[in-house]
C-alpha positions as MATLAB code, in Angstrom:
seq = 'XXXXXXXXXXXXXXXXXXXXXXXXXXXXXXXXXXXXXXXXXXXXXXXXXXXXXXXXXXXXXXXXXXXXXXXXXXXXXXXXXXXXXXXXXXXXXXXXXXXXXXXXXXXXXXXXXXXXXXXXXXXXXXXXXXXXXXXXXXXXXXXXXXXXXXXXXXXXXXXXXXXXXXXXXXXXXXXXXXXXXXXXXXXXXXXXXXXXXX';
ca = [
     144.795  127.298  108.341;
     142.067  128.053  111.022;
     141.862  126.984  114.525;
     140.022  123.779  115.176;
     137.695  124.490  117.782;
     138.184  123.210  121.426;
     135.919  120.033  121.690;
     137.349  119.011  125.181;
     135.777  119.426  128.579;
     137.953  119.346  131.740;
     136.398  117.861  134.388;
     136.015  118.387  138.130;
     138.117  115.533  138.634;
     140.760  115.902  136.618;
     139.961  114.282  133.427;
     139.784  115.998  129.562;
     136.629  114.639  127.948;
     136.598  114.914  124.419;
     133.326  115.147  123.332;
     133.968  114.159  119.446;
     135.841  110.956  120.990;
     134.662  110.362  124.283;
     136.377  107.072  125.781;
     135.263  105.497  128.877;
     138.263  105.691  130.869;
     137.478  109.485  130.961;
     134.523  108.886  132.395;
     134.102  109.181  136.443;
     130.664  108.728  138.430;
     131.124  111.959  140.382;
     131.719  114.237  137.369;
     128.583  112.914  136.501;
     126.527  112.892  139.375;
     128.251  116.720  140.485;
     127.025  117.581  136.545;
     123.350  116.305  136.875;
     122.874  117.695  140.423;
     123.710  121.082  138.471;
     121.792  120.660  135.433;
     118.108  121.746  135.864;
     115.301  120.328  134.256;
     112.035  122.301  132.816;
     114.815  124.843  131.970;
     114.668  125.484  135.494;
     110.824  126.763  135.039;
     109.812  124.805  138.132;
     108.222  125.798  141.923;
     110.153  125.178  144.390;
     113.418  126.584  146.218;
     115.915  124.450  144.389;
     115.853  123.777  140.806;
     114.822  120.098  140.287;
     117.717  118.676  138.668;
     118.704  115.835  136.054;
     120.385  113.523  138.802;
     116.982  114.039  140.837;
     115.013  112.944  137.721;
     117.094  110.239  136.784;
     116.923  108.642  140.415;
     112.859  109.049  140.202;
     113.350  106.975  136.666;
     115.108  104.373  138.194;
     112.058  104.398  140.931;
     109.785  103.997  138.428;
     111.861  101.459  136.248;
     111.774   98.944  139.110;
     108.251   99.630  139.439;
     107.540   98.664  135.874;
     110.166   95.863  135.571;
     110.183   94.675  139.082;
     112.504   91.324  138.317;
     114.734   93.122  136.193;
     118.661   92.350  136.997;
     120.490   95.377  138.894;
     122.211   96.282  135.187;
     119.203   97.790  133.990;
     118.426   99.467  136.652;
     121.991  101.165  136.178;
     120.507  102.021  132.951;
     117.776  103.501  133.885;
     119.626  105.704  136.670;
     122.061  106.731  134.004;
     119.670  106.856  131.105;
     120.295  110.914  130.702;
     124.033  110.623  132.082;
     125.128  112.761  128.578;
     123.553  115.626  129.918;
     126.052  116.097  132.870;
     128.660  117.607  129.157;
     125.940  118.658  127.213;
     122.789  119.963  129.272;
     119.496  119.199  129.339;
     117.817  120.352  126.145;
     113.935  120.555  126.273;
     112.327  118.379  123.439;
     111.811  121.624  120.967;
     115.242  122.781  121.254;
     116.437  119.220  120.578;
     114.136  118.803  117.238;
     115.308  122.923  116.397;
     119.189  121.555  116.604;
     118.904  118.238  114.853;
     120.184  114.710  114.229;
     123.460  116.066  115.700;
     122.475  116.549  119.065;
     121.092  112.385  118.942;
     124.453  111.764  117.411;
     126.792  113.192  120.386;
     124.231  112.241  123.384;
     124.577  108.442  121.836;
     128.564  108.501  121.599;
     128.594  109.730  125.104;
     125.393  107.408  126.228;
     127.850  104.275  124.636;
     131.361  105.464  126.857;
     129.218  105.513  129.864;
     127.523  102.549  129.322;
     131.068  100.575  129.008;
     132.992  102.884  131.399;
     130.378  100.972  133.774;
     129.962   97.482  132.166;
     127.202   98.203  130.583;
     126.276   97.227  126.813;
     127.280  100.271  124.504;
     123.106   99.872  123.486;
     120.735   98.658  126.031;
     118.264   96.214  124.256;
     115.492   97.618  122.841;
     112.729   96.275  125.121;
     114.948   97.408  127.991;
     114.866  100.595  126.365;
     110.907  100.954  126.010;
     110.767  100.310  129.522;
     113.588  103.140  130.580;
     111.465  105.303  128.318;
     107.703  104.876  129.526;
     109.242  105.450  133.009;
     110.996  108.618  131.828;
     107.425  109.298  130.489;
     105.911  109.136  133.801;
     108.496  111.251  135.556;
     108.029  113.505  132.767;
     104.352  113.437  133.491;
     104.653  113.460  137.439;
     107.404  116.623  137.075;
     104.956  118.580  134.781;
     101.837  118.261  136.942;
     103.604  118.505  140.563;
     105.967  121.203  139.785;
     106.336  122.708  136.401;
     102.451  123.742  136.202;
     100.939  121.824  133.889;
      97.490  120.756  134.240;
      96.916  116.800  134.025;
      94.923  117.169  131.092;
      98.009  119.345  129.407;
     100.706  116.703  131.028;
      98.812  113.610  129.987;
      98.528  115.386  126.119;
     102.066  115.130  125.814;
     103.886  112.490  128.293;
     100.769  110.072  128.438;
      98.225  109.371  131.124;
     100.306  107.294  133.432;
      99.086  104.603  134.912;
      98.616  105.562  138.487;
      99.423  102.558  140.697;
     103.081  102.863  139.304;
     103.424  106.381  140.939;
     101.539  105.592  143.826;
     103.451  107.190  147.344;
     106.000  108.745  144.995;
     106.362  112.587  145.076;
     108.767  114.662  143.445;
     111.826  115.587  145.597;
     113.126  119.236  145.346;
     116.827  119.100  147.609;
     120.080  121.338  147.293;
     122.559  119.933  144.621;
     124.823  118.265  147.786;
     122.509  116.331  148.419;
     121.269  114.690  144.935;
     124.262  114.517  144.321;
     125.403  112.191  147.030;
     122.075  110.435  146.942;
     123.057  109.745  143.125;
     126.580  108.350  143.709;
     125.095  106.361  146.759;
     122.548  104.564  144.317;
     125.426  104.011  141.812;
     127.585  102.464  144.342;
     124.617   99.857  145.280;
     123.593   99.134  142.032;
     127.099   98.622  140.333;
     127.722   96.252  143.374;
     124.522   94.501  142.517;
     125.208   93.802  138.997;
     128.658   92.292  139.852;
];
């Protein structure tokens, strides 16, 4: 009888996540904001002296979500900061890699997307509309990264993220930090927003 493969990850803090099963209880904000600070974005094709990393992004998407939804309750915003929390187990995959593996990549990231989302009282699925929103500002990071720091011209970035509108990124530049301190600024807007939505 063969070996089933090993579809556990220890974590930093202790806990075995099982990526097959994942339950919320084994789910803890600074594996995940230690993972994302870790976990480069662009494939780490970017300028700068740090990599810009996942937990970076996902705090500019939060920005950006309160910019476009500025009465939205603090639970969305949670969303939005944790909108690629998966990624601290599985990576972040650049769109052509994702369509080259398949429907089972979409199938883990949302099993792991739906134990986060309860682990922090979130709905397993964020309404749709709520969604659409986390998604055009994940857009406009996309957009912002590609022109600021991965090289793209804004013709080229606006092709594929969209021409953004521009008062929504007004004052906002992308951040390039050491992994400390993401990381911390991460867990620091996790602590604030999960007190908010309580």
């Amino acid at each position: 009888m063969a070996k089933q493969p090993r579809a556990w990850q220890r974590m930093l803090s202790g806990r075995r996540l099982d990526l097959l099963d994942p339950t919320p209880m084994d789910i803890e904000i600074e594996d995940i904001a230690h993972g994302l600070a870790f976990v480069a974005r662009w494939n780490g094709q970017t300028a700068g002296d740090y990599a810009y990393s996942v937990a970076e992004h996902s705090l500019l998407v939060e920005t950006l979500f309160g910019r476009i939804a500025p009465k939205a309750p603090a639970k969305w915003r949670l969303a939005a900061l944790l909108h690629d929390a998966p990624e601290y187990v599985i990576g972040d995959m650049i769109s052509p890699v994702k369509a080259a593996v398949g429907p089972g990549y979409k199938d883990l990231d949302d099993r792991l997307e739906a134990a986060v989302h309860i682990r922090f009282g979130l709905p397993a699925k964020v309404p749709q509309a709520i969604k659409r929103q986390i998604k055009k500002a994940d857009k406009i990071s996309a957009w912002m990264e590609a022109t600021q720091i991965a090289g793209f011209t804004e013709g080229e970035a606006s092709k594929f993220f969209g021409k953004p509108d521009l008062t929504l990124i007004d004052a906002l530049q992308i951040v390039l930090r050491p992994p400390v301190e993401t990381r911390n600024a991460f867990t620091a807007r996790h602590a604030e927003l999960l007190e908010h939505c309580t």
